[in-house]
Short mmCIF file of C-alpha atoms in Angstrom, two decimals:
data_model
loop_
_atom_site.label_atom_id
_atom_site.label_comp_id
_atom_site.label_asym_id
_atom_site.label_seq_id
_atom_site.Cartn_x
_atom_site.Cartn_y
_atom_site.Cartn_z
CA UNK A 1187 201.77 122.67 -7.05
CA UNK A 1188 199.52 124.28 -4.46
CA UNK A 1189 198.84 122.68 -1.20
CA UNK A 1190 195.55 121.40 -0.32
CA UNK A 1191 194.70 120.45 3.70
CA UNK A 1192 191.93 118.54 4.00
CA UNK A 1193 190.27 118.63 7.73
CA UNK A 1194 188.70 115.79 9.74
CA UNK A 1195 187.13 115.72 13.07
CA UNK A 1196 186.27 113.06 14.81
CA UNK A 1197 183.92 113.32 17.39
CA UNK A 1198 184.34 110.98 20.54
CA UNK A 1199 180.98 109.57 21.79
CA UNK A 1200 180.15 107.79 24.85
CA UNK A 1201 176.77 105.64 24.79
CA UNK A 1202 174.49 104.27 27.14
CA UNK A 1203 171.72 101.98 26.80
CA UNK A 1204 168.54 100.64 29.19
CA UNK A 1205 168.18 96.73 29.81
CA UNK A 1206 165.60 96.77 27.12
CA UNK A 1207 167.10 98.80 24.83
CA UNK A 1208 164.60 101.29 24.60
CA UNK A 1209 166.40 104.58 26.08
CA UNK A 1210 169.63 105.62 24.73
CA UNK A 1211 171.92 108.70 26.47
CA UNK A 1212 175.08 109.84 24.59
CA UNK A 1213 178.09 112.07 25.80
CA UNK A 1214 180.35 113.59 24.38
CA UNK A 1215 182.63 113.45 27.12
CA UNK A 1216 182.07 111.73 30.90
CA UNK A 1217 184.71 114.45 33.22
CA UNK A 1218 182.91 117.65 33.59
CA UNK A 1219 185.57 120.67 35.14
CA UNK A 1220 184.44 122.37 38.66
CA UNK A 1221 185.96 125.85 37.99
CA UNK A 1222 185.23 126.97 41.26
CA UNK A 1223 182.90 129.22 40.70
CA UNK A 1224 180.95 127.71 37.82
CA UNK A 1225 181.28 124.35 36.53
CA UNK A 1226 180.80 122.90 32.65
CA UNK A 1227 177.16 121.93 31.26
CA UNK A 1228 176.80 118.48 30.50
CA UNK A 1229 175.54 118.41 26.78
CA UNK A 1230 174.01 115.39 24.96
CA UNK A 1231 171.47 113.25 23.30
CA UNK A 1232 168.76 111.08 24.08
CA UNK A 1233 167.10 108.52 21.53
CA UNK A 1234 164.46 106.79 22.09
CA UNK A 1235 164.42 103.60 20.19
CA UNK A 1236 161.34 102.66 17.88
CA UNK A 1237 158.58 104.42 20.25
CA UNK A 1238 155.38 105.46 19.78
CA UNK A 1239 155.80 107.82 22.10
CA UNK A 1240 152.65 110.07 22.31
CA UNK A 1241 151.20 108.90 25.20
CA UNK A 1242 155.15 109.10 26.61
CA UNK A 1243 156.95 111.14 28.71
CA UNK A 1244 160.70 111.06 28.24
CA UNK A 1245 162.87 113.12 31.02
CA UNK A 1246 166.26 113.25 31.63
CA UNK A 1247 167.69 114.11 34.76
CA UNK A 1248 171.98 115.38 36.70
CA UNK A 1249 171.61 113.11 39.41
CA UNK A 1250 174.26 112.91 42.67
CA UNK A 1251 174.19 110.07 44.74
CA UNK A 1252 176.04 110.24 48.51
CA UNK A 1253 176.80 106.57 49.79
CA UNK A 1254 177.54 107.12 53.74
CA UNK A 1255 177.55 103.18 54.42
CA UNK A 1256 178.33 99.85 53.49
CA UNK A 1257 175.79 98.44 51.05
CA UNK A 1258 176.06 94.59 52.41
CA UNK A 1259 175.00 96.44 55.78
CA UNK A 1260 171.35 97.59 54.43
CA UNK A 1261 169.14 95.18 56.14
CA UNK A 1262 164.94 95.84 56.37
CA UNK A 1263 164.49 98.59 53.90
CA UNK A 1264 167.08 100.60 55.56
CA UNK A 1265 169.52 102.42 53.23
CA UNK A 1266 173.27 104.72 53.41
CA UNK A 1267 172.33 106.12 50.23
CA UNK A 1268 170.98 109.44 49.35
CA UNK A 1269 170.67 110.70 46.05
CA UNK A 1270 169.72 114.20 44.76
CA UNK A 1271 168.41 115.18 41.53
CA UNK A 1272 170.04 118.45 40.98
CA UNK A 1273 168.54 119.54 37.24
CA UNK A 1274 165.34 117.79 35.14
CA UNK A 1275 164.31 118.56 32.34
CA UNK A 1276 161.12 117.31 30.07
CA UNK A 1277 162.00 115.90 26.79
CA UNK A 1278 158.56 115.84 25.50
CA UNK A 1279 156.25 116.52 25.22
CA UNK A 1280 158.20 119.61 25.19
CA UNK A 1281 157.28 122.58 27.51
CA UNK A 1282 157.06 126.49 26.74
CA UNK A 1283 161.00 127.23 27.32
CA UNK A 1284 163.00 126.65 24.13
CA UNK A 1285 165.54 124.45 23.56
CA UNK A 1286 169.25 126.11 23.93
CA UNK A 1287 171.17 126.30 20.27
CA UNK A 1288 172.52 122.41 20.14
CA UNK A 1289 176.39 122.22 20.04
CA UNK A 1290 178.35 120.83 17.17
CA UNK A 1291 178.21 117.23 18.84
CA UNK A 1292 174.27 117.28 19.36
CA UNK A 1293 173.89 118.16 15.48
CA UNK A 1294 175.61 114.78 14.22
CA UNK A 1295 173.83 112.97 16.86
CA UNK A 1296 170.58 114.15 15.83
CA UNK A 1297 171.17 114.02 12.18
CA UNK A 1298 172.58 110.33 12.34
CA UNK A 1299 169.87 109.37 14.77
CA UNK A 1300 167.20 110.66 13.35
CA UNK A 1301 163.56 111.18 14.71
CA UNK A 1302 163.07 110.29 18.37
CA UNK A 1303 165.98 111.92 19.53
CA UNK A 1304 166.20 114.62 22.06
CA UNK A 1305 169.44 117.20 23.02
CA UNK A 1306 169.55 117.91 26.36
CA UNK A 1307 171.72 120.78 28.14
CA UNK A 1308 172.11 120.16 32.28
CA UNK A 1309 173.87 122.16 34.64
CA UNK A 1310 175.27 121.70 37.56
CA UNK A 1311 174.32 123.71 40.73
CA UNK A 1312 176.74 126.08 42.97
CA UNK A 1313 178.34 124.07 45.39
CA UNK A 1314 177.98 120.84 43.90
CA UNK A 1315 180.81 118.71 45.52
CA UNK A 1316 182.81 116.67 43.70
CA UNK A 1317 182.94 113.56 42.72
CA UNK A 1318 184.81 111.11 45.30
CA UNK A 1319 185.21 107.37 46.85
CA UNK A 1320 186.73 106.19 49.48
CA UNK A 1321 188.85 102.78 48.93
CA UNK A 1322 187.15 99.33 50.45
CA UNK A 1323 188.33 96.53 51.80
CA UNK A 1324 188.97 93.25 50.47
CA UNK A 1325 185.79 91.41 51.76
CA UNK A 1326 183.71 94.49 51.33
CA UNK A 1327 181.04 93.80 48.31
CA UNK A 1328 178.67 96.64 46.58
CA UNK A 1329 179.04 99.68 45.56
CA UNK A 1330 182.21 102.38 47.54
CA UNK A 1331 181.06 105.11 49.62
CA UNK A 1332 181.58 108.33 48.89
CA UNK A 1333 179.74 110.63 45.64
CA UNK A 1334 178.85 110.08 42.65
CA UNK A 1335 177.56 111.17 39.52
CA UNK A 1336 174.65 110.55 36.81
CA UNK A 1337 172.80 111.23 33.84
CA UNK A 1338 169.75 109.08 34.05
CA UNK A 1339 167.18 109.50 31.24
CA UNK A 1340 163.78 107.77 31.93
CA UNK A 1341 160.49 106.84 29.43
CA UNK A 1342 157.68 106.27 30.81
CA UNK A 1343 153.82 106.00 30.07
CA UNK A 1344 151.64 109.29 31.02
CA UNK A 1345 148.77 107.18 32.23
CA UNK A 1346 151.05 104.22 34.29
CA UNK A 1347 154.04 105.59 35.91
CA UNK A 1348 155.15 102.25 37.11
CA UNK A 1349 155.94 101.50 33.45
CA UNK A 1350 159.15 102.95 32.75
CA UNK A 1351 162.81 102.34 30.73
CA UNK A 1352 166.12 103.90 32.35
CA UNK A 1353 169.56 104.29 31.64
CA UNK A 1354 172.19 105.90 33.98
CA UNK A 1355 175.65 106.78 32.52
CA UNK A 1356 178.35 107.56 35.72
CA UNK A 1357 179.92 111.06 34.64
CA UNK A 1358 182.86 112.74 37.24
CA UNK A 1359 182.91 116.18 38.29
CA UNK A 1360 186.57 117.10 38.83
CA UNK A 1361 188.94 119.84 39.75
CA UNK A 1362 192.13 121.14 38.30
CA UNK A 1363 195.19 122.77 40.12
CA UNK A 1364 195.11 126.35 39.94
CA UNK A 1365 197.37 128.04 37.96
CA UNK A 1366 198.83 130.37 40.86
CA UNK A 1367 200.54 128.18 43.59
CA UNK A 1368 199.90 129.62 47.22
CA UNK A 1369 202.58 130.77 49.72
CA UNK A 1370 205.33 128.33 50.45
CA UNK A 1371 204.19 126.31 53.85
CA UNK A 1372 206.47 127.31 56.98
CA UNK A 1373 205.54 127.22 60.23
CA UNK A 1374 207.55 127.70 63.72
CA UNK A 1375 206.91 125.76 66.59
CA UNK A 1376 207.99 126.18 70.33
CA UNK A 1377 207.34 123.97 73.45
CA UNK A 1378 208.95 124.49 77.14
CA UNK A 1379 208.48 122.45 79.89
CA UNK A 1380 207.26 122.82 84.02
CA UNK A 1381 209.70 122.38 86.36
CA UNK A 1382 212.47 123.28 83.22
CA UNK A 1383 214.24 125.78 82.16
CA UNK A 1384 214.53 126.73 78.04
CA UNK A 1385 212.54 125.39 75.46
CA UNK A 1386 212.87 123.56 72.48
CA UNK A 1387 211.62 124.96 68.62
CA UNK A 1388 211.36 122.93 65.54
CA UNK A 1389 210.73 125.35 62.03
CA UNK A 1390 209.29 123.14 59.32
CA UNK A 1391 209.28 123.94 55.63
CA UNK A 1392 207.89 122.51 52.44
CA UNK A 1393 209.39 123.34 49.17
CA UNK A 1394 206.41 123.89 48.01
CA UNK A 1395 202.73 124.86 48.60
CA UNK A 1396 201.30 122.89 45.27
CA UNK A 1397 201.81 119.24 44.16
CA UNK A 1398 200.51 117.33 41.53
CA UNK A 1399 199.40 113.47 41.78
CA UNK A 1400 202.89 111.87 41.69
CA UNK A 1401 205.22 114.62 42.81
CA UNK A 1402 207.76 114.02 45.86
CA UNK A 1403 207.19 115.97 49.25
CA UNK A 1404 210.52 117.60 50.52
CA UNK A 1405 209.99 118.41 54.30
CA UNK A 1406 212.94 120.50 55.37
CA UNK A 1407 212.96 121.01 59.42
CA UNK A 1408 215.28 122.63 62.04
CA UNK A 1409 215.52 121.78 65.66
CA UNK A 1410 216.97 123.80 67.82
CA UNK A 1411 217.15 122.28 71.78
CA UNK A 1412 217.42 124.80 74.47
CA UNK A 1413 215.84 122.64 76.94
CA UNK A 1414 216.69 119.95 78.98
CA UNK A 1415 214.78 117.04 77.34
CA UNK A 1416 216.31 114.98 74.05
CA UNK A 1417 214.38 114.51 70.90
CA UNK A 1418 214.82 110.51 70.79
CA UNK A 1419 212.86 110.30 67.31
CA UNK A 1420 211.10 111.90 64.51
CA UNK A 1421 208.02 111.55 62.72
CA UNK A 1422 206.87 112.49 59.52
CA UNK A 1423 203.40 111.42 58.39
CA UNK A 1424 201.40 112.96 55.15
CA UNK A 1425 197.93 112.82 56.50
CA UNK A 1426 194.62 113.44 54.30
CA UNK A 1427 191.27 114.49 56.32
CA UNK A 1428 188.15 114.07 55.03
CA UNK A 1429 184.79 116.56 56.90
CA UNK A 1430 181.97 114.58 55.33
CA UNK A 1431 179.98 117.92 55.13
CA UNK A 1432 176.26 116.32 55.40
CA UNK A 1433 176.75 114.96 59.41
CA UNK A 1434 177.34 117.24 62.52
CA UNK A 1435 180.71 115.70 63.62
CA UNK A 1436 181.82 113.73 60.27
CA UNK A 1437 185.48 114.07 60.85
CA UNK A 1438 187.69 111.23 59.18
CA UNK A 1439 191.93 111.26 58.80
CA UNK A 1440 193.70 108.41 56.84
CA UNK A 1441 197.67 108.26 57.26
CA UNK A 1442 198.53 107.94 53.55
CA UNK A 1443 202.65 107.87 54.03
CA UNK A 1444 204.77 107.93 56.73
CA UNK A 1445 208.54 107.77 57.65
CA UNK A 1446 209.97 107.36 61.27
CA UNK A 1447 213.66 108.22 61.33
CA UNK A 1448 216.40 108.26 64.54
CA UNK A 1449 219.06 109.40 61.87
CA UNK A 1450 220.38 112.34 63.90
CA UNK A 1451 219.26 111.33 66.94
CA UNK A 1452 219.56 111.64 69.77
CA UNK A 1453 218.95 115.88 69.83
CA UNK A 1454 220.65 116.17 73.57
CA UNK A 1455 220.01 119.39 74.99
CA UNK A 1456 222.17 122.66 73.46
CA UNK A 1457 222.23 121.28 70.06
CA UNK A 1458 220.71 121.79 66.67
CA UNK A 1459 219.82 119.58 63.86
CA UNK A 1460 218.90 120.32 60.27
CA UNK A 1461 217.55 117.71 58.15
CA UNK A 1462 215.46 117.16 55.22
CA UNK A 1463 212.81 114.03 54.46
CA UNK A 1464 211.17 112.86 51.36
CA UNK A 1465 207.76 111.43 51.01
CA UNK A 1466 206.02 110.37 48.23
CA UNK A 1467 201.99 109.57 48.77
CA UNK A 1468 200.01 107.51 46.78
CA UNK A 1469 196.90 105.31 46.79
CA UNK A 1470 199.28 101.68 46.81
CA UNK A 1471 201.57 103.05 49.17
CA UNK A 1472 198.32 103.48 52.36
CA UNK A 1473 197.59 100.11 51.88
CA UNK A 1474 194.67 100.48 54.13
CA UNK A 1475 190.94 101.37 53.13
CA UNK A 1476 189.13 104.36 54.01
CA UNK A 1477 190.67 106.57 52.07
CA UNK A 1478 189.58 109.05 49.73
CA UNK A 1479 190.50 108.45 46.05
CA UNK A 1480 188.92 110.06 42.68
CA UNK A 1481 185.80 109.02 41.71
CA UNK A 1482 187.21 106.84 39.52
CA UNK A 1483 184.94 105.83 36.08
CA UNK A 1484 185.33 101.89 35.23
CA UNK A 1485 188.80 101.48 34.08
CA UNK A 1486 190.91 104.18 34.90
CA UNK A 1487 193.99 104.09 37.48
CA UNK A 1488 192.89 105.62 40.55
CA UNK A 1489 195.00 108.15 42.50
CA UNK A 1490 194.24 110.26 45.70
CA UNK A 1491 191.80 112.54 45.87
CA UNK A 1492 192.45 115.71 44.63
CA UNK A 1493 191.80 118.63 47.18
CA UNK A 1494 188.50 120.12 47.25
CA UNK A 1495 188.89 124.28 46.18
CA UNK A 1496 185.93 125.89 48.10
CA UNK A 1497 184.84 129.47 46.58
CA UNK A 1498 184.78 130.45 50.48
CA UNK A 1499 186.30 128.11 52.73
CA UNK A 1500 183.73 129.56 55.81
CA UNK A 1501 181.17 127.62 53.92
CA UNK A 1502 180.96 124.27 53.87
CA UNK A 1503 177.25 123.78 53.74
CA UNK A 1504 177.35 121.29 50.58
CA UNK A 1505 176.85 118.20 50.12
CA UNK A 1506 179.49 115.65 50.06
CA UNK A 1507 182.75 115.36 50.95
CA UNK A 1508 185.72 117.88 51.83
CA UNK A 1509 189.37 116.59 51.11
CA UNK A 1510 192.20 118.32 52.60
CA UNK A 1511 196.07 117.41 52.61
CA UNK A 1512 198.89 118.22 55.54
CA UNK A 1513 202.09 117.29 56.65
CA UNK A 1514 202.82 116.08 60.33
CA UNK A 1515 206.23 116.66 61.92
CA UNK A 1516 206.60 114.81 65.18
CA UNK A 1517 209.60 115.04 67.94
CA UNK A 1518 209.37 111.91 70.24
CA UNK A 1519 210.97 113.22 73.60
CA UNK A 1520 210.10 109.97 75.48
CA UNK A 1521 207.20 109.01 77.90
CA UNK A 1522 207.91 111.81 79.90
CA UNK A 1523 208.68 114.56 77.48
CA UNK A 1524 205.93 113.96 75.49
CA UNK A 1525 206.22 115.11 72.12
CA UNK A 1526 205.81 118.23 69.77
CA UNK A 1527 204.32 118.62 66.54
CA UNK A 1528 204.29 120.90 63.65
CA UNK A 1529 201.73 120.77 60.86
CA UNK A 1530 201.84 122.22 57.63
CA UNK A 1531 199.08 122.05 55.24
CA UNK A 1532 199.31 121.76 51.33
CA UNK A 1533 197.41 120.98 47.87
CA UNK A 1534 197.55 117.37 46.42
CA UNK A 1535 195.67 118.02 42.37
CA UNK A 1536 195.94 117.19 39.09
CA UNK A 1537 197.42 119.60 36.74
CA UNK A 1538 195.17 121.22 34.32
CA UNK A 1539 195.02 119.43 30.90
CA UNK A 1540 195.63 121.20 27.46
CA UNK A 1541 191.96 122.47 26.89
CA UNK A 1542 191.86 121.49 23.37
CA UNK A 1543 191.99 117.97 23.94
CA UNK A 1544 189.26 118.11 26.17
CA UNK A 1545 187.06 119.56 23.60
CA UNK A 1546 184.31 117.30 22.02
CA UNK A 1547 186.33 117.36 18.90
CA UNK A 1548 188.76 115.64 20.35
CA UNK A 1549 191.07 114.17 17.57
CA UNK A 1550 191.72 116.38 14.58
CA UNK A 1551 193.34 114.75 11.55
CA UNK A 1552 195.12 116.00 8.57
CA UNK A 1553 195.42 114.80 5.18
CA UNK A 1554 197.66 116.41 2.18
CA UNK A 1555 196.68 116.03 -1.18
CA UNK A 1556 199.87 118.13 -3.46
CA UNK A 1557 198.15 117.53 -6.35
CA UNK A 1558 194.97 120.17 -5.95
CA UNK A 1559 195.34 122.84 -7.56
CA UNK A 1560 192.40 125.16 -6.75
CA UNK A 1561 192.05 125.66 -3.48
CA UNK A 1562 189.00 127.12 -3.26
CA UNK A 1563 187.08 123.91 -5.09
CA UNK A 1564 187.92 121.76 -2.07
CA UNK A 1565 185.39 119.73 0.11
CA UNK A 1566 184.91 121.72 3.52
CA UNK A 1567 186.07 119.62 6.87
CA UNK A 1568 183.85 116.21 7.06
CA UNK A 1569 182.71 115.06 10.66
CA UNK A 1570 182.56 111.70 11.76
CA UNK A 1571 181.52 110.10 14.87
CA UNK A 1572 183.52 107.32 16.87
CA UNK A 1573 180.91 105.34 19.33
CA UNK A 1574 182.14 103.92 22.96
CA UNK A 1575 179.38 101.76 24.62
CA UNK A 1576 179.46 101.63 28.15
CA UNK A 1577 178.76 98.01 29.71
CA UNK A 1578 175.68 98.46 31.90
CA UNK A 1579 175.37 97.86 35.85
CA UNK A 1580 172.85 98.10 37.93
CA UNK A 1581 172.41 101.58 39.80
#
């Protein structure tokens, strides 16, 4: 008997609807990849829901919003949040520019919507930053700081703006490790002393220069003391800084793990010590608020934010925030001695996904019927479409 495959595709679709039901978004997907130096289009479809809409205008809109403060703290019309509309476009009535071709996704939507539905294709500008909260604490109420992300798709009447229907659906913009780790992190560090004679070096190593969410920081160090002080401790913390790229001066570190160790100590002077410490960094182990995490979409773990990749790391004009990662090594030579320190900075990021299941089709099935025998006279693959509603919140 020949073999027969029959094809399915499902389609995953995320959907959106207004308080009155009257202005629909769907997605295809809500995590959008920052390549660097381009980032994906956000494709979908907006239905408008039993409209006369001629005397309408329906728009949809990319829309970033930067929170810099706490929202119980906005008192007499003053607000810490800015948001930026970074691509519009008019629905209808429809200008002059043509519509781009509408992907696979767009033509089930619009054939099992049927009239009053609009694809929409929005891209997202050079430099957009991406998207990123900082953790809150306990008694804090409202929405995180830090930047976030929307597709917010309006109706409202041509002759009274005032009366308008909107939706906003949260997307993420996110970034993937590269696929070429940088050099290994080493650095050498010396520090003598007045009145003195020698000087005392520590040489600090990581094993690696790239680590995913999860992954175990070996520190490897040598001190060598030619001087006449004594290394009484050492420190290791894993420290993440945030530039919040907007302000003059926005400068922000968060100690996210830490280990203080006298195993080998004391380091009298004209000896050496090699040693090796392991940290491993993660949002539960800070317990303290402040720091930077993904921005995280409504149920989904969180972990530490990912570093920011900058096309050119002299420019830092954008706006939002910059995440960086380094390790501290700290000698403790007393109240007198002072202390030395070595810093080595690395790449905390998730590693990049298999492509294919972060296409629209994101589920392929197969089915085997042994019993066909002309393969030609089979049906061709059949679509279907698998809805998500999104519970709605007030943005």
């Amino acid at each position: 008997p020949t073999l027969f495959i029959n094809m399915t595709v499902t389609f995953r679709v995320f959907k959106k609807a207004s308080a009155d039901g009257r202005v629909t978004v769907y997605l295809g997907r809500r995590d959008y990849i920052d390549h660097v130096t381009g980032s994906d289009p956000v494709d979908g479809v907006l239905h408008v829901d039993r409209e006369f809409i001629n005397d309408k205008k329906v728009t949809v809109q990319l829309v970033c919003a930067f929170r810099y403060g706490r929202e119980e703290d906005e008192t007499m019309g003053l607000s810490f949040k800015k948001e930026l509309t970074l691509s519009e476009i008019t629905l209808f009535p429809h200008g002059e520019e043509p519509y781009p071709a509408p992907t696979r996704l767009q033509e089930r939507l619009l054939s099992k919507l049927g009239k009053n539905s609009f694809p929409f294709h929005l891209e997202f500008p050079q430099h957009s930053p991406t998207s990123v909260s900082l953790t809150m604490n306990s008694e804090d109420i409202g929405e995180p700081c830090g930047v976030e992300y929307y597709v917010r798709g309006t109706i409202m009447s041509a002759t009274e703006p005032e009366r308008f229907s909107q939706v906003n659906m949260a997307i993420r913009k996110i970034q993937f490790a590269p696929t070429k780790p940088g050099r290994q992190p080493c650095t050498v560090v010396r520090k003598d002393f007045a009145l003195s004679p020698g000087e005392l070096e520590l040489e600090a190593t990581l094993n690696k220069q790239l680590y995913h969410h999860g992954d175990t920081i070996n520190v490897a160090m040598c001190i060598k003391n030619n001087s006449s002080k004594t290394v009484k401790k050492i420190v290791v913390n894993v420290v993440q800084c945030i530039d919040v790229a907007m302000f003059s001066g926005g400068h922000h570190t968060a100690k996210i793990a830490s280990v203080e160790t006298i195993e080998g100590c004391p380091v009298v002077p004209g000896s050496s010590l090699q040693k090796q410490i392991n940290l491993e960094p993660t949002v539960k182990a800070t317990g303290r608020y402040g720091v930077a995490i993904d921005g995280r979409l409504k149920g989904d773990d969180a972990s530490l934010a990912s570093s920011t990749l900058l096309a050119d790391e002299n420019n830092r004009d954008i706006f939002g925030l910059v995440v960086s990662y380094s390790v501290k090594v700290k000698l403790m030579l007393g109240a007198i001695g002072g202390e030395l320190t070595a810093e080595l900075p690395f790449v905390l990021m998730h590693p990049k996904p298999d492509m294919r299941k972060m296409m629209k089709a994101d589920t392929i099935q197969y089915s085997r019927d042994e019993d066909e025998t002309d393969v030609d006279g089979g049906e061709p693959a059949r679509d279907s479409l698998r809805m998500e509603t999104l519970r709605r919140r007030n943005v």
